[in-house]
């Protein structure tokens, strides 16, 4: 690393020994980073091709107001999404407020009273518990007479095919599969594994709908779940596919009938997809999608860098430093509240927005322990931007994700390590690990 760059890091509070450890780790990752860049290149062309195929024009970047009839930009963007995900149809709207809303919409519009929902891969994401009615909640699927079954993963993390087969019955209408591990300890599923599960389920009941919660998974691989048999894939635009630019939104891609059902539920029966003004957000949706493959690659490099930095210091990391990746989330277990707090404060100190504030644990509604969150994002709550959070309870793990550029993700990870060093948390490990002072 040249002197000028070193001086930049020094001026930004990174000590020389932290920087040199970072360099050592980065050098180990060259070939993996090259693979990630190649996937980004593939996906960049996939997105560009879809935009050209549908003749995205300057007029598409403008929005509509009021009812939003004949919104060329909105309708074209939905065709672009359908092409990117190789589906019959897509719904991509700022009126879909977040990922949970997109998932709830897909479920509530495609299930009818008397139907049963099956989760064949264990407990779904926390916020879906209230959507489904696992935890009692106003307006849940349960209130509408839609029942739910769940088959947990086997102890080794594999699908429990025998019990999945038993759980599929007369009433089973929809199967929900969550690609990312979210905040669980199981591994994230590769698209190939999701494909195997879908094939198994369709082999038992061909007309069952398979939906994939695609949050944090988009553009990490060359294939998406809809390339391997999913009837619907669903996600948030303030994660990967918004490329950091979309200020709001969610998407549902899939079979025409599934998407039409969702549109009629989002707006109204009879109106469906014909209404819903795009206001001024379309150019950020297009430009964000265009950037999404490289932004996702940056976040992925940051996650791998963090895994190797902390694994090298003896902290348990999931996924580990070497394994293949299927989403952008990195968990690191520090084993102490101080570790979690220092890490998050270090990430916050690297932020372009609110970098001067120091996050503290607080009692967030819906959580059973105080939670600390680091988020200094241009888009509030955006987790494709550099961010981290951790509940202050055993095993004292943090979940780290995002970074709009690799350079920023790297700086964030170094800053987190610096905070751990400054707090005296990492020095204890110096003697038995890679990390050496001076
Ligand atoms: C983020 C996420 C959600 C929910 O998205 P929100 O935008 O936070 O509502 C659902 N499932 C998974 C796997 C997620 O990562």
Coordinates of C-alpha atoms and ligand atoms in Angstrom, one line a residue:
X1 CA 0.0 0.0 0.0
X2 CA 1.5 3.4 -0.9
X3 CA 2.3 6.0 1.6
X4 CA -0.4 8.5 0.6
X5 CA -3.1 5.9 1.1
X6 CA -1.7 4.9 4.4
X7 CA -1.8 8.5 5.5
X8 CA -5.4 8.6 4.5
X9 CA -6.2 5.6 6.8
X10 CA -4.1 7.1 9.6
X11 CA -6.0 10.4 9.3
X12 CA -9.2 8.4 9.5
X13 CA -8.2 6.8 12.8
X14 CA -6.9 3.4 11.6
X15 CA -3.7 2.3 13.4
X16 CA -0.8 0.9 11.2
X17 CA -1.0 -2.5 12.8
X18 CA -4.8 -2.8 12.1
X19 CA -4.2 -1.7 8.5
X20 CA -1.4 -4.2 7.9
X21 CA -3.5 -7.0 9.3
X22 CA -6.3 -5.9 7.0
X23 CA -3.9 -5.9 4.0
X24 CA -2.7 -9.4 4.9
X25 CA -6.3 -10.6 4.9
X26 CA -7.2 -8.8 1.7
X27 CA -4.3 -10.3 -0.1
X28 CA -5.5 -13.8 0.8
X29 CA -8.9 -13.0 -0.8
X30 CA -7.7 -11.9 -4.3
X31 CA -9.0 -14.9 -6.2
X32 CA -12.4 -15.0 -4.4
X33 CA -12.9 -11.3 -5.1
X34 CA -12.1 -12.0 -8.8
X35 CA -14.9 -14.6 -8.8
X36 CA -17.3 -12.2 -7.3
X37 CA -16.4 -9.6 -9.9
X38 CA -17.1 -12.1 -12.6
X39 CA -20.6 -12.8 -11.2
X40 CA -21.2 -9.1 -11.0
X41 CA -20.1 -8.8 -14.6
X42 CA -22.5 -11.6 -15.6
X43 CA -25.4 -9.9 -13.7
X44 CA -24.5 -6.5 -15.0
X45 CA -25.0 -7.7 -18.5
X46 CA -28.2 -9.5 -17.5
X47 CA -29.7 -6.3 -16.2
X48 CA -28.5 -4.2 -19.1
X49 CA -29.9 -6.6 -21.6
X50 CA -33.3 -6.5 -19.9
X51 CA -33.2 -2.7 -20.0
X52 CA -32.3 -2.6 -23.7
X53 CA -34.8 -5.4 -24.6
X54 CA -37.7 -3.3 -23.2
X55 CA -36.4 -0.1 -24.7
X56 CA -36.0 1.9 -21.5
X57 CA -36.2 5.5 -22.6
X58 CA -35.8 8.9 -21.0
X59 CA -39.5 9.1 -20.7
X60 CA -39.5 6.0 -18.5
X61 CA -37.5 7.9 -15.8
X62 CA -40.3 10.4 -15.2
X63 CA -43.2 9.6 -12.9
X64 CA -46.9 10.0 -12.8
X65 CA -49.1 11.5 -10.1
X66 CA -52.7 10.9 -9.0
X67 CA -54.1 7.6 -10.1
X68 CA -51.0 6.8 -12.1
X69 CA -52.8 5.5 -15.2
X70 CA -50.6 4.7 -18.2
X71 CA -47.4 5.0 -16.2
X72 CA -44.9 4.0 -18.9
X73 CA -41.9 4.0 -16.6
X74 CA -43.6 1.9 -14.0
X75 CA -44.9 -0.6 -16.5
X76 CA -41.6 -0.9 -18.3
X77 CA -39.7 -1.3 -15.1
X78 CA -41.9 -4.2 -14.2
X79 CA -41.1 -5.8 -17.6
X80 CA -37.4 -5.3 -16.9
X81 CA -37.7 -7.0 -13.6
X82 CA -39.6 -9.9 -15.2
X83 CA -36.8 -10.3 -17.7
X84 CA -34.1 -10.1 -15.1
X85 CA -35.7 -12.8 -13.0
X86 CA -37.0 -14.8 -16.1
X87 CA -40.6 -14.7 -15.0
X88 CA -43.9 -14.1 -16.7
X89 CA -44.6 -11.0 -14.7
X90 CA -43.5 -8.6 -12.0
X91 CA -44.9 -6.0 -9.6
X92 CA -42.3 -3.4 -8.5
X93 CA -43.9 -0.6 -6.5
X94 CA -43.1 2.2 -4.1
X95 CA -46.5 1.4 -2.5
X96 CA -44.9 -1.8 -1.3
X97 CA -43.4 -0.3 1.8
X98 CA -40.8 -2.9 2.8
X99 CA -39.8 -6.6 2.5
X100 CA -42.3 -7.8 5.1
X101 CA -45.1 -6.0 3.3
X102 CA -44.0 -7.6 0.0
X103 CA -44.0 -11.0 1.6
X104 CA -47.3 -10.4 3.3
X105 CA -48.8 -9.2 0.1
X106 CA -47.7 -12.3 -1.9
X107 CA -49.0 -14.6 0.8
X108 CA -52.3 -12.8 1.5
X109 CA -53.2 -12.4 -2.2
X110 CA -52.4 -16.0 -3.2
X111 CA -54.0 -17.8 -0.3
X112 CA -57.7 -18.2 0.4
X113 CA -59.6 -19.2 3.5
X114 CA -59.2 -22.9 4.1
X115 CA -55.8 -23.1 2.4
X116 CA -52.7 -24.1 4.2
X117 CA -49.2 -22.5 4.1
X118 CA -46.2 -24.7 4.6
X119 CA -42.7 -23.6 5.6
X120 CA -40.5 -26.7 4.8
X121 CA -37.2 -25.1 6.0
X122 CA -37.9 -24.1 9.6
X123 CA -39.1 -20.9 11.2
X124 CA -39.5 -17.9 8.8
X125 CA -38.1 -14.4 9.4
X126 CA -39.3 -12.8 12.7
X127 CA -41.6 -10.3 11.1
X128 CA -43.5 -13.1 9.3
X129 CA -44.6 -14.7 12.5
X130 CA -47.2 -12.0 12.9
X131 CA -48.1 -12.1 9.2
X132 CA -48.8 -15.8 9.5
X133 CA -50.3 -15.7 13.0
X134 CA -47.6 -17.8 14.7
X135 CA -47.7 -14.9 17.1
X136 CA -51.2 -13.6 17.5
X137 CA -51.7 -10.5 15.5
X138 CA -54.4 -8.3 14.0
X139 CA -55.1 -9.2 10.4
X140 CA -52.9 -12.3 10.3
X141 CA -53.4 -15.1 7.8
X142 CA -54.7 -17.1 10.8
X143 CA -57.6 -14.7 11.3
X144 CA -58.6 -15.3 7.7
X145 CA -58.8 -19.1 8.3
X146 CA -55.4 -19.9 6.6
X147 CA -53.6 -22.5 8.6
X148 CA -49.8 -23.0 8.8
X149 CA -47.5 -25.9 9.1
X150 CA -43.7 -25.9 9.6
X151 CA -41.1 -28.6 9.1
X152 CA -37.8 -27.8 10.8
X153 CA -34.4 -28.5 9.3
X154 CA -32.6 -31.6 10.4
X155 CA -29.8 -31.2 12.9
X156 CA -27.2 -31.2 10.1
X157 CA -29.0 -28.3 8.4
X158 CA -30.5 -30.5 5.6
X159 CA -34.1 -30.6 4.5
X160 CA -36.3 -33.1 6.4
X161 CA -37.7 -34.6 3.2
X162 CA -39.6 -37.4 5.0
X163 CA -41.6 -35.0 7.1
X164 CA -42.0 -32.4 4.3
X165 CA -43.7 -35.2 2.4
X166 CA -46.0 -36.0 5.3
X167 CA -46.8 -32.3 5.8
X168 CA -48.0 -31.8 2.2
X169 CA -51.7 -32.4 2.2
X170 CA -55.0 -31.7 0.5
X171 CA -55.1 -28.1 1.9
X172 CA -51.5 -27.2 1.1
X173 CA -51.6 -24.3 -1.3
X174 CA -48.4 -22.4 -0.9
X175 CA -44.9 -23.2 0.3
X176 CA -42.6 -20.4 1.6
X177 CA -38.9 -20.8 1.4
X178 CA -36.5 -18.3 2.9
X179 CA -33.3 -18.1 1.0
X180 CA -31.2 -16.1 3.5
X181 CA -30.6 -17.3 7.0
X182 CA -31.7 -13.9 8.3
X183 CA -30.9 -13.9 12.0
X184 CA -30.7 -17.6 12.4
X185 CA -27.7 -19.8 12.7
X186 CA -28.5 -22.2 9.8
X187 CA -26.7 -21.7 6.6
X188 CA -28.2 -19.7 3.8
X189 CA -29.6 -21.9 1.0
X190 CA -27.9 -21.8 -2.4
X191 CA -30.2 -21.4 -5.4
X192 CA -29.4 -24.9 -6.4
X193 CA -30.5 -26.3 -3.0
X194 CA -33.7 -24.3 -3.3
X195 CA -34.2 -25.8 -6.7
X196 CA -33.9 -29.3 -5.3
X197 CA -36.4 -28.6 -2.6
X198 CA -38.9 -27.1 -5.1
X199 CA -38.5 -30.1 -7.4
X200 CA -39.2 -32.5 -4.5
X201 CA -42.3 -30.6 -3.4
X202 CA -43.7 -30.3 -7.0
X203 CA -43.0 -34.0 -7.4
X204 CA -45.5 -34.6 -4.6
X205 CA -48.0 -31.9 -5.4
X206 CA -47.5 -30.2 -8.8
X207 CA -50.0 -27.4 -8.3
X208 CA -48.6 -26.1 -5.0
X209 CA -47.2 -22.6 -5.3
X210 CA -43.5 -22.2 -4.2
X211 CA -42.6 -18.7 -3.0
X212 CA -39.1 -17.7 -2.1
X213 CA -38.2 -14.9 0.3
X214 CA -35.3 -13.6 -1.7
X215 CA -34.2 -10.8 0.7
X216 CA -30.4 -10.3 0.7
X217 CA -30.0 -12.9 -2.0
X218 CA -30.5 -11.0 -5.2
X219 CA -27.5 -11.0 -7.6
X220 CA -25.2 -12.9 -5.2
X221 CA -25.4 -15.8 -7.7
X222 CA -26.0 -15.9 -11.4
X223 CA -29.2 -17.7 -11.0
X224 CA -32.2 -16.6 -9.0
X225 CA -34.8 -18.9 -7.4
X226 CA -37.2 -18.2 -10.3
X227 CA -34.6 -19.9 -12.5
X228 CA -35.0 -23.1 -10.6
X229 CA -38.8 -23.5 -10.4
X230 CA -40.0 -20.9 -7.9
X231 CA -43.4 -19.5 -8.8
X232 CA -42.7 -16.3 -7.0
X233 CA -39.7 -14.5 -5.6
X234 CA -40.1 -11.6 -3.3
X235 CA -37.9 -8.9 -1.8
X236 CA -37.2 -5.4 -0.7
X237 CA -35.8 -2.5 -2.7
X238 CA -33.8 -1.1 0.2
X239 CA -31.8 -4.3 0.1
X240 CA -29.8 -5.7 -2.9
X241 CA -32.0 -4.9 -6.0
X242 CA -32.4 -1.2 -5.2
X243 CA -28.7 -0.8 -5.5
X244 CA -28.7 1.7 -2.6
X245 CA -30.5 4.3 -4.6
X246 CA -34.2 3.2 -4.3
X247 CA -35.6 5.1 -1.3
X248 CA -38.5 2.7 -0.7
X249 CA -40.2 -0.2 -2.4
X250 CA -40.6 -3.9 -2.8
X251 CA -41.0 -6.4 -5.6
X252 CA -42.8 -9.6 -6.4
X253 CA -41.8 -11.5 -9.6
X254 CA -43.3 -14.7 -10.8
X255 CA -46.2 -16.4 -12.5
X256 CA -48.7 -14.1 -14.1
X257 CA -51.5 -15.3 -12.0
X258 CA -49.6 -14.9 -8.7
X259 CA -48.5 -11.3 -9.6
X260 CA -52.0 -10.4 -10.7
X261 CA -53.4 -11.6 -7.4
X262 CA -50.8 -9.5 -5.6
X263 CA -51.6 -6.4 -7.7
X264 CA -55.3 -6.8 -7.0
X265 CA -54.6 -7.0 -3.3
X266 CA -52.1 -4.1 -3.2
X267 CA -54.6 -1.7 -4.9
X268 CA -58.1 -3.1 -5.3
X269 CA -59.9 -5.8 -7.2
X270 CA -60.8 -4.4 -10.6
X271 CA -58.0 -1.9 -10.5
X272 CA -55.0 -4.2 -10.0
X273 CA -51.8 -3.0 -11.6
X274 CA -53.4 -0.2 -13.6
X275 CA -53.2 2.3 -10.7
X276 CA -50.4 3.4 -8.4
X277 CA -48.5 6.5 -9.3
X278 CA -44.8 6.2 -9.3
X279 CA -44.3 9.9 -8.2
X280 CA -40.6 10.7 -8.6
X281 CA -38.9 7.4 -7.6
X282 CA -38.6 5.7 -11.0
X283 CA -35.2 7.0 -12.0
X284 CA -33.8 5.7 -8.6
X285 CA -35.4 2.3 -9.2
X286 CA -33.9 2.0 -12.7
X287 CA -30.5 3.4 -11.7
X288 CA -30.5 1.3 -8.5
X289 CA -31.3 -1.9 -10.4
X290 CA -28.5 -1.0 -12.9
X291 CA -26.0 -0.6 -10.0
X292 CA -27.3 -3.6 -8.0
X293 CA -25.0 -6.3 -9.3
X294 CA -21.8 -4.3 -8.4
X295 CA -23.2 -2.9 -5.2
X296 CA -24.1 -6.5 -4.1
X297 CA -20.6 -7.6 -5.1
X298 CA -19.2 -4.8 -2.9
X299 CA -21.3 -5.9 0.1
X300 CA -20.3 -9.5 -0.5
X301 CA -16.6 -8.7 -0.5
X302 CA -17.1 -6.7 2.8
X303 CA -18.9 -9.7 4.3
X304 CA -16.1 -12.1 3.3
X305 CA -13.4 -9.6 4.5
X306 CA -15.2 -9.3 7.9
X307 CA -15.4 -13.1 8.2
X308 CA -11.7 -13.6 7.5
X309 CA -10.6 -10.6 9.7
X310 CA -12.6 -11.9 12.7
X311 CA -12.0 -15.6 12.1
X312 CA -8.3 -14.9 12.1
X313 CA -8.6 -13.4 15.5
X314 CA -10.4 -16.5 16.9
X315 CA -14.0 -15.3 16.9
X316 CA -16.7 -17.7 15.6
X317 CA -18.1 -16.4 12.3
X318 CA -21.0 -17.6 10.1
X319 CA -20.5 -18.2 7.3
X320 CA -16.8 -19.0 7.8
X321 CA -14.0 -17.4 5.9
X322 CA -13.9 -20.0 3.2
X323 CA -17.4 -21.2 2.5
X324 CA -19.4 -20.2 -0.6
X325 CA -21.8 -17.4 -0.2
X326 CA -25.5 -17.1 -1.0
X327 CA -26.4 -13.8 0.7
X328 CA -24.6 -10.7 2.0
X329 CA -25.1 -11.2 5.8
X330 CA -22.1 -11.9 8.1
X331 CA -22.5 -13.0 11.7
X332 CA -19.6 -12.7 14.1
X333 CA -19.8 -13.9 17.7
X334 CA -17.9 -11.9 20.2
X335 CA -19.1 -13.6 23.4
X336 CA -19.3 -10.4 25.4
X337 CA -21.6 -7.3 25.4
X338 CA -18.5 -5.1 25.1
X339 CA -17.5 -6.8 21.9
X340 CA -20.9 -6.3 20.3
X341 CA -21.1 -2.7 21.3
X342 CA -17.5 -1.8 20.2
X343 CA -18.1 -3.5 16.8
X344 CA -21.3 -1.6 16.1
X345 CA -19.8 1.7 17.3
X346 CA -16.9 1.1 14.9
X347 CA -19.2 0.5 12.0
X348 CA -21.2 3.6 12.9
X349 CA -18.0 5.7 13.0
X350 CA -17.4 4.7 9.4
X351 CA -20.7 6.0 8.2
X352 CA -21.1 8.9 5.7
X353 CA -24.3 10.0 7.5
X354 CA -24.4 10.2 11.3
X355 CA -20.8 9.1 11.5
X356 CA -20.4 11.4 14.5
X357 CA -23.0 9.6 16.7
X358 CA -22.3 6.7 19.0
X359 CA -25.0 4.0 19.0
X360 CA -26.1 2.5 22.3
X361 CA -28.2 -0.6 23.1
X362 CA -31.9 0.1 23.6
X363 CA -35.1 -1.9 24.3
X364 CA -36.6 -2.1 20.9
X365 CA -40.3 -3.1 20.7
X366 CA -40.7 -6.7 19.8
X367 CA -37.3 -7.9 21.0
X368 CA -36.6 -9.7 24.3
X369 CA -33.2 -8.1 24.9
X370 CA -31.7 -4.7 24.2
X371 CA -30.4 -4.3 20.7
X372 CA -27.6 -2.1 19.3
X373 CA -27.8 -0.9 15.8
X374 CA -25.2 0.8 13.6
X375 CA -26.8 2.5 10.6
X376 CA -25.5 5.7 9.0
X377 CA -27.3 5.4 5.7
X378 CA -28.5 7.7 3.0
X379 CA -31.8 5.8 3.0
X380 CA -33.1 5.3 6.5
X381 CA -32.9 1.7 7.6
X382 CA -31.3 0.6 4.3
X383 CA -29.3 -2.6 4.9
X384 CA -27.6 -2.7 1.5
X385 CA -25.7 0.2 3.0
X386 CA -23.0 -0.5 5.6
X387 CA -24.9 -1.6 8.7
X388 CA -24.7 -3.9 11.7
X389 CA -26.9 -4.9 14.6
X390 CA -26.7 -7.2 17.6
X391 CA -28.9 -8.2 20.5
X392 CA -27.2 -7.8 23.9
X393 CA -27.7 -11.4 24.9
X394 CA -25.7 -14.6 24.6
X395 CA -23.9 -15.6 22.5
X396 CA -23.3 -11.9 21.8
X397 CA -23.3 -12.0 18.1
X398 CA -23.5 -9.2 15.6
X399 CA -25.0 -9.3 12.1
X400 CA -23.1 -7.2 9.6
X401 CA -24.1 -6.4 6.1
X402 CA -23.9 -4.0 3.2
X403 CA -21.6 -1.4 1.9
X404 CA -22.3 0.5 -1.3
X405 CA -18.6 0.2 -2.4
X406 CA -16.0 -2.3 -1.5
X407 CA -13.7 0.5 -0.3
X408 CA -16.3 1.6 2.2
X409 CA -17.1 -1.9 3.4
X410 CA -13.4 -2.5 4.0
X411 CA -13.0 0.8 5.9
X412 CA -16.1 -0.1 8.0
X413 CA -14.6 -3.5 8.9
X414 CA -11.2 -1.9 9.8
X415 CA -13.0 0.7 11.8
X416 CA -14.8 -2.0 13.8
X417 CA -11.6 -3.8 14.5
X418 CA -10.0 -0.5 15.5
X419 CA -12.8 0.0 18.0
X420 CA -12.2 -3.5 19.4
X421 CA -8.5 -2.8 19.7
X422 CA -9.1 0.6 21.3
X423 CA -11.5 -1.1 23.8
X424 CA -8.9 -3.6 24.7
X425 CA -11.1 -6.5 23.5
X426 CA -8.9 -7.8 20.8
X427 CA -5.6 -7.4 22.5
X428 CA -6.4 -10.5 24.7
X429 CA -6.2 -12.6 21.6
X430 CA -3.0 -11.2 20.2
X431 CA -0.7 -13.9 21.4
X432 CA -2.4 -16.8 19.7
X433 CA -3.5 -15.3 16.5
X434 CA -2.5 -13.7 13.3
X435 CA -2.8 -10.3 14.7
X436 CA 0.4 -8.8 15.9
X437 CA 1.2 -5.3 17.0
X438 CA 4.0 -3.4 15.3
Ligands
LIG1 C1 -35.1 -8.0 5.7 C2 -35.8 -9.3 5.5 C3 -37.2 -9.4 5.6 C4 -38.1 -8.3 5.9 O1 -37.8 -7.1 5.2 P1 -38.1 -5.7 5.9 O2 -37.9 -4.8 4.7 O3 -37.2 -5.5 7.0 O4 -39.6 -5.7 6.3 C5 -37.8 -10.7 5.4 N1 -37.0 -11.7 5.2 C6 -35.7 -11.7 5.2 C7 -34.9 -13.0 5.0 C8 -35.0 -10.5 5.3 O5 -33.7 -10.4 5.3

